[in-house]
PDB file of C-alpha atoms in Angstrom:
ATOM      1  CA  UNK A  14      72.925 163.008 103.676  1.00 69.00           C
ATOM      2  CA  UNK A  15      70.937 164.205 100.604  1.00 73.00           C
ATOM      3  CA  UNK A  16      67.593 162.622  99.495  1.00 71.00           C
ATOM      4  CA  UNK A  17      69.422 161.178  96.737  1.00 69.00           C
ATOM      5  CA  UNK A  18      71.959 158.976  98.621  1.00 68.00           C
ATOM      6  CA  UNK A  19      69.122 157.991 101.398  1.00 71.00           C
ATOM      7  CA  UNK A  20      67.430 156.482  98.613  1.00 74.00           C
ATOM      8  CA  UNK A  21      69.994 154.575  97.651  1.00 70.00           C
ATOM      9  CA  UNK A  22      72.246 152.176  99.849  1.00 64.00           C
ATOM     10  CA  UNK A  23      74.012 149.329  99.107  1.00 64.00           C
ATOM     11  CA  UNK A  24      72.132 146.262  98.298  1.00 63.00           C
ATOM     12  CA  UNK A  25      72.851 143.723 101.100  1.00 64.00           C
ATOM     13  CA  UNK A  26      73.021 140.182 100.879  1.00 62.00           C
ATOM     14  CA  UNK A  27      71.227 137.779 102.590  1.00 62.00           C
ATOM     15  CA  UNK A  28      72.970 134.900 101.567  1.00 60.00           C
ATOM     16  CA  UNK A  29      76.405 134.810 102.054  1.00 62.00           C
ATOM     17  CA  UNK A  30      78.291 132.270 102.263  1.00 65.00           C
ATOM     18  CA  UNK A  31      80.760 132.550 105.618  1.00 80.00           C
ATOM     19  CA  UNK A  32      82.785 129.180 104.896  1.00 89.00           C
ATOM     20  CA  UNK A  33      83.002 125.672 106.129  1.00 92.00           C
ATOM     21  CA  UNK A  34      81.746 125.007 109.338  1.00 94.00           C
ATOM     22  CA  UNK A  35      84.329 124.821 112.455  1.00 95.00           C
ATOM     23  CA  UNK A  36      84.565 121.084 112.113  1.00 95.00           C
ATOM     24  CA  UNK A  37      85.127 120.341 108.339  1.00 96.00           C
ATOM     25  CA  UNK A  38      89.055 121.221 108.808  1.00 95.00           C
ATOM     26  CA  UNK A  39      89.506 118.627 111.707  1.00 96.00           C
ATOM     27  CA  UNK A  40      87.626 116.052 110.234  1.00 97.00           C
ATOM     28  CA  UNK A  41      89.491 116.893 106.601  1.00 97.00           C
ATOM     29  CA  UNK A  42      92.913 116.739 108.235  1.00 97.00           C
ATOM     30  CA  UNK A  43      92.366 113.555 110.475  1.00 98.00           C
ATOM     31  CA  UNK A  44      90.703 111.382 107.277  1.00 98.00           C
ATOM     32  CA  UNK A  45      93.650 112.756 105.975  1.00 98.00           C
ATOM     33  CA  UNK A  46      96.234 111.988 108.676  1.00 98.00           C
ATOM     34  CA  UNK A  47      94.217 108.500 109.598  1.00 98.00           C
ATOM     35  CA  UNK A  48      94.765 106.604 106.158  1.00 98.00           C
ATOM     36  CA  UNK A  49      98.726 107.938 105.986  1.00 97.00           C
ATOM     37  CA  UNK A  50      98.693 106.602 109.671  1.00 97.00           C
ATOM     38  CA  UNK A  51      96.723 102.920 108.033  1.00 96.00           C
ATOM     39  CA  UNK A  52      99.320 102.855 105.081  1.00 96.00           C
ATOM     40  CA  UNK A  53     101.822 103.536 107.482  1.00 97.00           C
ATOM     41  CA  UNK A  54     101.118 101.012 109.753  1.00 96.00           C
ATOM     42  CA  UNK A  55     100.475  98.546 107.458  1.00 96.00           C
ATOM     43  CA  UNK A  56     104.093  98.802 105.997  1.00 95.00           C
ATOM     44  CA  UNK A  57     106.014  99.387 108.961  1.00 96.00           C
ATOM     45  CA  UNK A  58     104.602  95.855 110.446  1.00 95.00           C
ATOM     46  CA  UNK A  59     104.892  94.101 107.475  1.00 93.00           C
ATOM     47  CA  UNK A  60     101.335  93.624 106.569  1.00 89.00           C
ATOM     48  CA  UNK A  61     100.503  92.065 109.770  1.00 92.00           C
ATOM     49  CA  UNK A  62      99.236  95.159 111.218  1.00 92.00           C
ATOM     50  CA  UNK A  63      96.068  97.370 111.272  1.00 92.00           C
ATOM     51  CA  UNK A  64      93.882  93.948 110.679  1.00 92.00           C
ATOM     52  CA  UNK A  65      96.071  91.384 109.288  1.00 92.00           C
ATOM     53  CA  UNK A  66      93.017  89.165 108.001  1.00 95.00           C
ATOM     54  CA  UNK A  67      92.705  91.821 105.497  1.00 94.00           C
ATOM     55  CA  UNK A  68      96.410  91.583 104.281  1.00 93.00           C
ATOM     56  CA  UNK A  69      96.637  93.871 100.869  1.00 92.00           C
ATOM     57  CA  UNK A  70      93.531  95.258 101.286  1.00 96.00           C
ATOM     58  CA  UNK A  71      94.635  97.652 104.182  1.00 96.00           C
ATOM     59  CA  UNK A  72      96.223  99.389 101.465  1.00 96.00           C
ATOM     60  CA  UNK A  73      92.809  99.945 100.081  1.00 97.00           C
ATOM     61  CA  UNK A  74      91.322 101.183 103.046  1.00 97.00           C
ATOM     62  CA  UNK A  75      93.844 103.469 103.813  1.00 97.00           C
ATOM     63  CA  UNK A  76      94.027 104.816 100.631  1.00 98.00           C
ATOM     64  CA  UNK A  77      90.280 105.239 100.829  1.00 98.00           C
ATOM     65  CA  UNK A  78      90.232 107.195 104.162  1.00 98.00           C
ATOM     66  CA  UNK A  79      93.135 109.670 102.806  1.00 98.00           C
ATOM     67  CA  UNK A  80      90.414 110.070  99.302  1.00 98.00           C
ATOM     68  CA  UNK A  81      87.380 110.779 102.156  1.00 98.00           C
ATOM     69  CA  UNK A  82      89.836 113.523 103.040  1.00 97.00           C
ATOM     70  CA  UNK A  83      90.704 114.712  99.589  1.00 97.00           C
ATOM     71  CA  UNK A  84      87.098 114.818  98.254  1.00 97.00           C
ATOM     72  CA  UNK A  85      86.928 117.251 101.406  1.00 96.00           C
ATOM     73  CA  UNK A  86      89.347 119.524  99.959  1.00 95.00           C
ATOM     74  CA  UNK A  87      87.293 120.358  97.445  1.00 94.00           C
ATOM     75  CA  UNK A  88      84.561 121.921  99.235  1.00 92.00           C
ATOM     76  CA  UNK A  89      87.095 123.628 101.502  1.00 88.00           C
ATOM     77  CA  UNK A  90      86.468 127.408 101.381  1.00 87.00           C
TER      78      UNK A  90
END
């Protein structure tokens, strides 16, 4: 190596950024896969089913799990 090149080397970064920790997929895919499971549910047993107090708000909830899941999509790297 010359003088010239062991002056010089490639500037290395501290911070990069490796991804998402191992977790954030499974939990993404199962807030995902939970509410589709709730909406499901809740149809296929003709509203008496997940928690039949509720009635048409189990639509809600499951709709709002599968959003928890979406809003994780966007920080998926």
């Amino acid at each position: 190596m010359t003088k010239a090149q062991q002056r010089y080397s490639t500037p290395k970064s501290k911070n990069i950024d490796e991804g998402n920790p191992v977790w954030f997929k499974p939990i993404m895919f199962g807030f995902l896969l939970l509410g589709l499971i709730w909406i499901l549910v809740y149809y296929l047993s003709s509203a008496r089913l997940p928690i039949a107090v509720l009635g048409d708000w189990n639509l809600l909830i499951g709709i709002g799990v599968a959003m928890v899941g979406f809003l994780m999509m966007t920080n998926w790297k």
